[in-house]
Coordinates of C-alpha atoms and ligand atoms in Angstrom, one line a residue:
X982 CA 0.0 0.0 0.0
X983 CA 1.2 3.5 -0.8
X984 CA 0.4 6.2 1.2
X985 CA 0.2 10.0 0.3
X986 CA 0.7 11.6 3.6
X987 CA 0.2 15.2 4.8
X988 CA 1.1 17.1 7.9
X989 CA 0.6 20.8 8.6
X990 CA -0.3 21.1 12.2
X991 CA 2.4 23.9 13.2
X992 CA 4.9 25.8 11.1
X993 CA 6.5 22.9 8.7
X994 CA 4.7 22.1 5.6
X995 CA 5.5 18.3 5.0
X996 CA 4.5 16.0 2.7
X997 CA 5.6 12.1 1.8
X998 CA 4.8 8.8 0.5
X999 CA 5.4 5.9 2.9
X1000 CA 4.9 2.5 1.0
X1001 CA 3.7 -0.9 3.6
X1002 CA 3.7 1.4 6.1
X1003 CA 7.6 1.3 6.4
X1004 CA 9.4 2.0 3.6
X1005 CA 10.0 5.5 3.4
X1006 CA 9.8 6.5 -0.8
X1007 CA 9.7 10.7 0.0
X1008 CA 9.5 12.6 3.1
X1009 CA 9.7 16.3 2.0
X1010 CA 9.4 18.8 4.9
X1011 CA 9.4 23.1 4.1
X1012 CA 10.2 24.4 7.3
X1013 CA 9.7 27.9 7.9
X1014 CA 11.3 28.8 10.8
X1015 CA 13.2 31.6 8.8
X1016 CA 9.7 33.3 8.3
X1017 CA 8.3 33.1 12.2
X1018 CA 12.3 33.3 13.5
X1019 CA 11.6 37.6 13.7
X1020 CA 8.8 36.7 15.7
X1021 CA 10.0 34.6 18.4
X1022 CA 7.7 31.6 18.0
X1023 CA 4.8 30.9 15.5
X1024 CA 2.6 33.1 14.3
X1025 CA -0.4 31.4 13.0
X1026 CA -1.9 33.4 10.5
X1027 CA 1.0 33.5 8.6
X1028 CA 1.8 30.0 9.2
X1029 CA -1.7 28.8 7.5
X1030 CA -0.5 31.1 4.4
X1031 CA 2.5 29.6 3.7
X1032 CA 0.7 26.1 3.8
X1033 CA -1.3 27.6 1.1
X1034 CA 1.6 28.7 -0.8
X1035 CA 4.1 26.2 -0.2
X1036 CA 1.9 22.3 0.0
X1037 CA 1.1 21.7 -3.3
X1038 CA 4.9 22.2 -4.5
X1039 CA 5.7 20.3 -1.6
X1040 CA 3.9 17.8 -2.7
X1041 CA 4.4 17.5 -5.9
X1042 CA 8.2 17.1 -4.9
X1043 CA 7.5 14.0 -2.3
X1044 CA 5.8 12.5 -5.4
X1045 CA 8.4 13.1 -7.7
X1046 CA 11.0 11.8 -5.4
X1047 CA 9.3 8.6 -4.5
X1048 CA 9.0 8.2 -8.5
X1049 CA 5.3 8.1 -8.6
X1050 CA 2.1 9.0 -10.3
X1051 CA -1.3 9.9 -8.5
X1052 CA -2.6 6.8 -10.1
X1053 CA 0.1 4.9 -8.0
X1054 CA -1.3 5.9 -4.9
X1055 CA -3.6 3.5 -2.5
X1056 CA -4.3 5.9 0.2
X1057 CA -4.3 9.6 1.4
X1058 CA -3.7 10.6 5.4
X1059 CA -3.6 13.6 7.1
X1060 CA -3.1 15.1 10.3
X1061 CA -6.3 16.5 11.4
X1062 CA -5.3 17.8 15.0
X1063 CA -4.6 18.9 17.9
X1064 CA -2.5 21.5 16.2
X1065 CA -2.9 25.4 14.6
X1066 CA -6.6 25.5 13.2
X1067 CA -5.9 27.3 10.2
X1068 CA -2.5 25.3 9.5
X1069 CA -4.9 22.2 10.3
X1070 CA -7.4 23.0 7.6
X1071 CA -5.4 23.5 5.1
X1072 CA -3.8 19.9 5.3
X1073 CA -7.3 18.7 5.7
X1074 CA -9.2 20.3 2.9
X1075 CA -6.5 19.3 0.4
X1076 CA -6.2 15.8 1.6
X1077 CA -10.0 15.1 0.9
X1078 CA -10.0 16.7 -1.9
X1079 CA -7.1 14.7 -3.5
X1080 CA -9.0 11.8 -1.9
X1081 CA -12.3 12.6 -3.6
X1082 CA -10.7 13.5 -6.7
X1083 CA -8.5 10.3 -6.6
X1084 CA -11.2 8.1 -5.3
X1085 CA -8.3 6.5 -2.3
X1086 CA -9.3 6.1 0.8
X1087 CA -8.4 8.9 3.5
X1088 CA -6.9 8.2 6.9
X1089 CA -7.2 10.7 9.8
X1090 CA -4.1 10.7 11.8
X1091 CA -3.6 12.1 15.7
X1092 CA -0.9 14.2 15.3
X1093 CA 0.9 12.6 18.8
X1094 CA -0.3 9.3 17.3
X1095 CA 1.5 10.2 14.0
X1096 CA 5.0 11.0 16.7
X1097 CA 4.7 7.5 18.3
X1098 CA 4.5 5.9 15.0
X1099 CA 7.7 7.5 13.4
X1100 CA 8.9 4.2 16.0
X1101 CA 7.2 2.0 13.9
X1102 CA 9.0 3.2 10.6
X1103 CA 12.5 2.2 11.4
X1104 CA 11.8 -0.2 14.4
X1105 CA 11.0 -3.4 13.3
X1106 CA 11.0 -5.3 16.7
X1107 CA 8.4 -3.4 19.0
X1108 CA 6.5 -5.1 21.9
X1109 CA 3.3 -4.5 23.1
X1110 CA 2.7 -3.1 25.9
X1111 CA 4.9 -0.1 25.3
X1112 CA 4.9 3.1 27.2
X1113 CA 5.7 6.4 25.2
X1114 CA 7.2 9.3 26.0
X1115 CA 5.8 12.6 23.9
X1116 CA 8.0 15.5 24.1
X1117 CA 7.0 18.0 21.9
X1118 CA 6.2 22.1 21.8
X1119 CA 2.9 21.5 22.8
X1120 CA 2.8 17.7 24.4
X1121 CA 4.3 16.1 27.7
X1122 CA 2.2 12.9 27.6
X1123 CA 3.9 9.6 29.1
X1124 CA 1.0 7.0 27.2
X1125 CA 0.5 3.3 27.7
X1126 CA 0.1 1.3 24.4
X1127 CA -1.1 -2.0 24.6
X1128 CA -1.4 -2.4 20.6
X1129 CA -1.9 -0.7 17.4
X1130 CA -4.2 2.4 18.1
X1131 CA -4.7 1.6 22.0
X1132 CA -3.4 4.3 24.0
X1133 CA -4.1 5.1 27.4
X1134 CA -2.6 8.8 29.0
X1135 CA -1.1 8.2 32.4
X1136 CA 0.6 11.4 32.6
X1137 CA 0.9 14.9 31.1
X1138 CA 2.3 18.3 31.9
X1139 CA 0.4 20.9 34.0
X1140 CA 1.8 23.9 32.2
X1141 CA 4.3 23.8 29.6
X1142 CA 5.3 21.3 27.4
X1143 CA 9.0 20.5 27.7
X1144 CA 9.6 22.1 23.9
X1145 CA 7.9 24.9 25.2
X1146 CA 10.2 25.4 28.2
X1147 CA 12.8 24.9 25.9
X1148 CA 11.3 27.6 23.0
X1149 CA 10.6 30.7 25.9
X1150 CA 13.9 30.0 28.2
X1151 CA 15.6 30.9 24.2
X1152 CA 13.2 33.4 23.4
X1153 CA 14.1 35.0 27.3
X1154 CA 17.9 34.4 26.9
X1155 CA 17.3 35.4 23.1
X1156 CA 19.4 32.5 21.7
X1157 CA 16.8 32.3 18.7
X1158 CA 13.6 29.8 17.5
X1159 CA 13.4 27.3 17.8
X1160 CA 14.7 27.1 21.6
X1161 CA 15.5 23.1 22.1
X1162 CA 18.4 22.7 19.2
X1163 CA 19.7 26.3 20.2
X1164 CA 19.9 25.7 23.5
X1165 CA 21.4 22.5 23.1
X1166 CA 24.1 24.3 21.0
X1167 CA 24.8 26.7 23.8
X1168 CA 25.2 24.4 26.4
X1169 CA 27.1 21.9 24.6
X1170 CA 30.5 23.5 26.6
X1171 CA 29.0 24.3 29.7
X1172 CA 28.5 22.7 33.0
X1173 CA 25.4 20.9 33.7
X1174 CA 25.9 21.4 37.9
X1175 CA 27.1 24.6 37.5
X1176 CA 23.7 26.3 38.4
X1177 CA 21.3 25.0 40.7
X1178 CA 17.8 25.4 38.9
X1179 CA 14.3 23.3 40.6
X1180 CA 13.0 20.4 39.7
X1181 CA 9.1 20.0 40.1
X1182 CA 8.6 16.5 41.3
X1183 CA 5.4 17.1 42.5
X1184 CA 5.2 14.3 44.7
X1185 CA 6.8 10.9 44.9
X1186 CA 4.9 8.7 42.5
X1187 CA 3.2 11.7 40.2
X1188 CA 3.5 11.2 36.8
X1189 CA 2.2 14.6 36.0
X1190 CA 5.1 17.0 34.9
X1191 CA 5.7 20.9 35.4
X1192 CA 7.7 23.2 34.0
X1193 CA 7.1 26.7 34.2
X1194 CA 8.6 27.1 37.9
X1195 CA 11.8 26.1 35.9
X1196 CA 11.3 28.7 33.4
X1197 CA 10.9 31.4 35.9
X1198 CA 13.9 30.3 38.1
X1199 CA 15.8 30.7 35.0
X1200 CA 14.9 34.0 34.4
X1201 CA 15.3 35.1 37.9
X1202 CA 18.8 33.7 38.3
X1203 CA 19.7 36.0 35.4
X1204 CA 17.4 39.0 36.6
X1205 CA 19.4 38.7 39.8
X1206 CA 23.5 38.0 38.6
X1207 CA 22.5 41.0 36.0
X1208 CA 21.6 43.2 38.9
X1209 CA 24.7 42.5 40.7
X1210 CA 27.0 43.1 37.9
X1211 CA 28.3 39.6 37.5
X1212 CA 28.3 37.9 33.8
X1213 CA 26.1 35.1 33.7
X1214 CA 28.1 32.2 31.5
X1215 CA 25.5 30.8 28.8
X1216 CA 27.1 28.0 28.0
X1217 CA 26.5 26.6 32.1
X1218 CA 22.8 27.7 32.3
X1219 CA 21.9 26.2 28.8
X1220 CA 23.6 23.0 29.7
X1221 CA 21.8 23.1 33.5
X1222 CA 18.6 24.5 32.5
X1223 CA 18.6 21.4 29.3
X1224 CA 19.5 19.0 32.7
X1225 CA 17.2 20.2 34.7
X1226 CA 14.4 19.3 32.0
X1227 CA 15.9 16.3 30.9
X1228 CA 16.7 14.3 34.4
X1229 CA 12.8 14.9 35.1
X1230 CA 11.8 13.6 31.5
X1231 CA 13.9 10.5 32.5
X1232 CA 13.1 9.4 36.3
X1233 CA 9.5 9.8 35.0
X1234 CA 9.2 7.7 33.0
X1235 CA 11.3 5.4 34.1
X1236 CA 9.4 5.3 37.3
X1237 CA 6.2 5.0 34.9
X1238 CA 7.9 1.6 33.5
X1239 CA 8.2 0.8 37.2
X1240 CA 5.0 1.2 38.4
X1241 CA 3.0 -0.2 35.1
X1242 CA 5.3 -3.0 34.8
X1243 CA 6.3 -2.3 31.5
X1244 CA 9.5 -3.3 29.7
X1245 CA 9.5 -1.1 26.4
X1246 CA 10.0 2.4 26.0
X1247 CA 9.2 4.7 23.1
X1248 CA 10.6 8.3 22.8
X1249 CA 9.0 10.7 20.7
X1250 CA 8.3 14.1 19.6
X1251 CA 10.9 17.1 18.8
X1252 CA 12.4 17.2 22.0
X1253 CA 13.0 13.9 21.8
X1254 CA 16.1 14.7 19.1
X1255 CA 17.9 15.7 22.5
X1256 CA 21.0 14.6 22.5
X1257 CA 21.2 14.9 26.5
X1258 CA 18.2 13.1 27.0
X1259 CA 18.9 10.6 24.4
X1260 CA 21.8 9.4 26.3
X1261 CA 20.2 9.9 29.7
X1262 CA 17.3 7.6 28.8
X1263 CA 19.5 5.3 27.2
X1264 CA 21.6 4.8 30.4
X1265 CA 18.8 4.7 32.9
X1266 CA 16.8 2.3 30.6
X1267 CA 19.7 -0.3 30.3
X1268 CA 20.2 -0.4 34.1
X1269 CA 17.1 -1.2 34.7
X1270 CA 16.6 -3.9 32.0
X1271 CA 14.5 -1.9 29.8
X1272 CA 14.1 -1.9 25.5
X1273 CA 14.6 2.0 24.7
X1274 CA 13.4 2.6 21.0
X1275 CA 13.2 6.1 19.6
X1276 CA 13.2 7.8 16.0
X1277 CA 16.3 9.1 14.2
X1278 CA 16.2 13.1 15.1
X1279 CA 15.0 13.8 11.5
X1280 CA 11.7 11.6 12.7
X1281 CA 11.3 13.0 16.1
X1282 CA 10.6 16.4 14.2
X1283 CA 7.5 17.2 12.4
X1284 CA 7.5 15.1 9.3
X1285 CA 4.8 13.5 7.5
X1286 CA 6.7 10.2 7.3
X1287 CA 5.4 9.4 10.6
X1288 CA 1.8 10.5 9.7
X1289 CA 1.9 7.9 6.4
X1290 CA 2.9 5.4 8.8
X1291 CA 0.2 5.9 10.8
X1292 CA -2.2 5.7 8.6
X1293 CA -1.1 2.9 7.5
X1294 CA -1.9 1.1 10.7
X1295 CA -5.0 3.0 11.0
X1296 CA -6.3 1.7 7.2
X1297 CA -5.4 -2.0 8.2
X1298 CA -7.5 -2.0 11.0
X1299 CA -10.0 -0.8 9.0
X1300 CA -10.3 3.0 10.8
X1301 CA -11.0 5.0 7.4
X1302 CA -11.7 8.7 7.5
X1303 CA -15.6 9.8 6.2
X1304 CA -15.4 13.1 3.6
X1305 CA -16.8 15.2 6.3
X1306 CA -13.6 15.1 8.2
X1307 CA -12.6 18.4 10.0
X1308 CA -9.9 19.8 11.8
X1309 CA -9.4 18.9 15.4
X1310 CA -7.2 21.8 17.3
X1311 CA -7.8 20.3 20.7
X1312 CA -7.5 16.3 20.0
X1313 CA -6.5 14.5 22.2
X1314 CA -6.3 10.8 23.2
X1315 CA -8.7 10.8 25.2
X1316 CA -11.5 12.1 22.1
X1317 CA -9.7 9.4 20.2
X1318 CA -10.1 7.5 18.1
X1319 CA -12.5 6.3 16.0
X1320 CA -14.7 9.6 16.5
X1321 CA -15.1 11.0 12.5
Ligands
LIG597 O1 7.4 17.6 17.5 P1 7.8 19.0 17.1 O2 8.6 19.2 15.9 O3 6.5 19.9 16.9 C1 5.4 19.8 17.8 O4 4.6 18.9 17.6 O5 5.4 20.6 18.7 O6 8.5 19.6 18.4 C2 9.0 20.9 18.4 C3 9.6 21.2 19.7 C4 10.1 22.6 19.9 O7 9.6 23.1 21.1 C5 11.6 22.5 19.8 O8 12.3 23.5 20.6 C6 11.8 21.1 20.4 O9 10.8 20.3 19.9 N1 13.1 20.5 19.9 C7 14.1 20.2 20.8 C8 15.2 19.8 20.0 N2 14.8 19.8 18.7 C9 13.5 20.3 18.7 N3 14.2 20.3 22.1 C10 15.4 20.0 22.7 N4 16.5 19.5 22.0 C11 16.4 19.5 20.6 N5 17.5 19.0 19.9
LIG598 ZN1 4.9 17.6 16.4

């Protein structure tokens, strides 16, 4: 089966063709962080433009790369939420209308779904039950997945996601957009003891996450070495502030493994590129006997490899989309699934 796949939930206009559900034949992805950079962070109005502008192109490229024809197609998915509205509908009402036109089949995808399943394109070997990790700019979600499609949230973030910790600590120490590669970049040299910044455990077995009292300690440990005239070294507080986030992220849901007694774990979502928490979850996992599986950094982005794949899954158990699809901003899993 070859799948046309769309995603334009935020500020990347992506487009690919995933064939079995693994394969990988395209995977073209028009970022425009150079147009919302001046902006500090997305601004969605113009970000549903430039899906206008840029997805057919971008479309038409992913097809010419996997060396395809429309007629060559099986199956059209989509991201319909949660995400931007406007950037939403604009992957939407082209995907049903290339389905209509095309007479395929259309697959709504979950946008966190569509992160879990960038797994399932290069990971062959994955058990059920799983428990994911979601780390995005708008998710902190620790998920149990007993099977294809069967999710259960266990945990999420009270306030900020950890991308968006990373994205307004950057904007704050105005590193640049997006904040988690920057800041990784900045910290890469620097000490990750050398400032002492909170961690919000909120309680011994909580699997809910928090991480705005971070953000603001950051910016008061600046506010406050500023005002007494000493120079504040970037290259420690990226590297402590990326800890701080990252050792959190890890005894999590590690303890979340614990407690469900589950032995695979699933990274996912842009934060999930992390180099520090890469290695961090890799370490704690082995010790404690535990499969770690996560997408190559390319994956763990926005991508609409991941969303082909999911669809994929979703069209072999037999979850097709209706025409009357709509965006979803607000999905979540707990709408899911079956609900168009
Ligand atoms: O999954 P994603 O591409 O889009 C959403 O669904 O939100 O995630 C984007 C988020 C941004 O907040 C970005 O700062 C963060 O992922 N991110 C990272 C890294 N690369 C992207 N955070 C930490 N380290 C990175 N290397
Ligand atoms: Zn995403």
């Amino acid at each position: 089966m070859r799948i046309l796949a769309i995603e334009t939930s935020c500020d990347d206009t992506a487009a690919a063709v995933v064939e079995g559900g693994r394969v990988i034949r395209s995977n073209v992805v028009a970022s425009q962080t150079a147009v919302h950079q001046k902006f500090g962070g997305v601004v969605p109005e113009i970000a549903s433009r430039k899906h206008l502008e840029w997805l057919t192109p971008v479309v038409e490229v992913a097809m010419e790369q996997a060396a395809l024809n429309f007629g060559d197609l099986d199956a059209i998915a989509v991201t319909y939420g949660p995400g931007l509205v406007g950037p939403l509908l604009v992957g939407v009402s082209s995907a049903k209308a290339m389905a209509y036109a095309l007479n395929l089949p259309l697959a709504a995808v979950n946008h966190l779904e569509g992160h879990i399943y960038a797994n399932f394109l290069e990971h062959a070997d994955i058990e059920f039950p799983a428990l994911v990790l979601i780390v995005s700019g708008g998710h902190t979600d620790l998920v149990l997945m007993s099977g294809h499609g069967e999710y259960r949230l266990v945990g999420q973030t009270r306030d900020d996601a950890a991308g968006e910790a990373f994205d307004k600590v950057a904007r704050f120490l105005e590193l640049g957009y997006p904040g988690g590669p920057v800041i990784e970049q900045a910290g890469t040299s620097g000490d990750p003891e050398a400032i002492a910044l909170p961690r919000a455990w909120l309680g011994a077995d909580s699997l809910e996450f928090s991480f705005s009292g971070l953000k603001t300690a950051v910016i008061s440990f600046v506010q406050k070495e500023r005002a007494a005239g000493r120079a504040v070294s970037m290259a420690d507080l990226a590297a402590s502030f990326q800890w701080a986030v990252v050792e959190v992220l890890v005894e999590k849901t590690l303890a979340a493994a614990r407690q469900f007694e589950i032995s695979t774990i699933l990274a996912a979502g842009g934060v999930a590129a992390n180099q520090c928490l890469r290695f961090q979850l890799t370490r704690r996992s082995e010790a404690q006997g535990i499969r770690l599986r996560f997408p190559a950094p390319a994956l763990c982005t926005d991508n609409a490899a991941m969303i082909g794949c999911a669809g994929f899954y979703r069209l072999q158990r037999g979850a097709g989309a209706a025409m009357t699809l709509n965006a979803k901003p607000n999905l979540s899993f707990n709408d899911e699934i079956n609900d168009m």
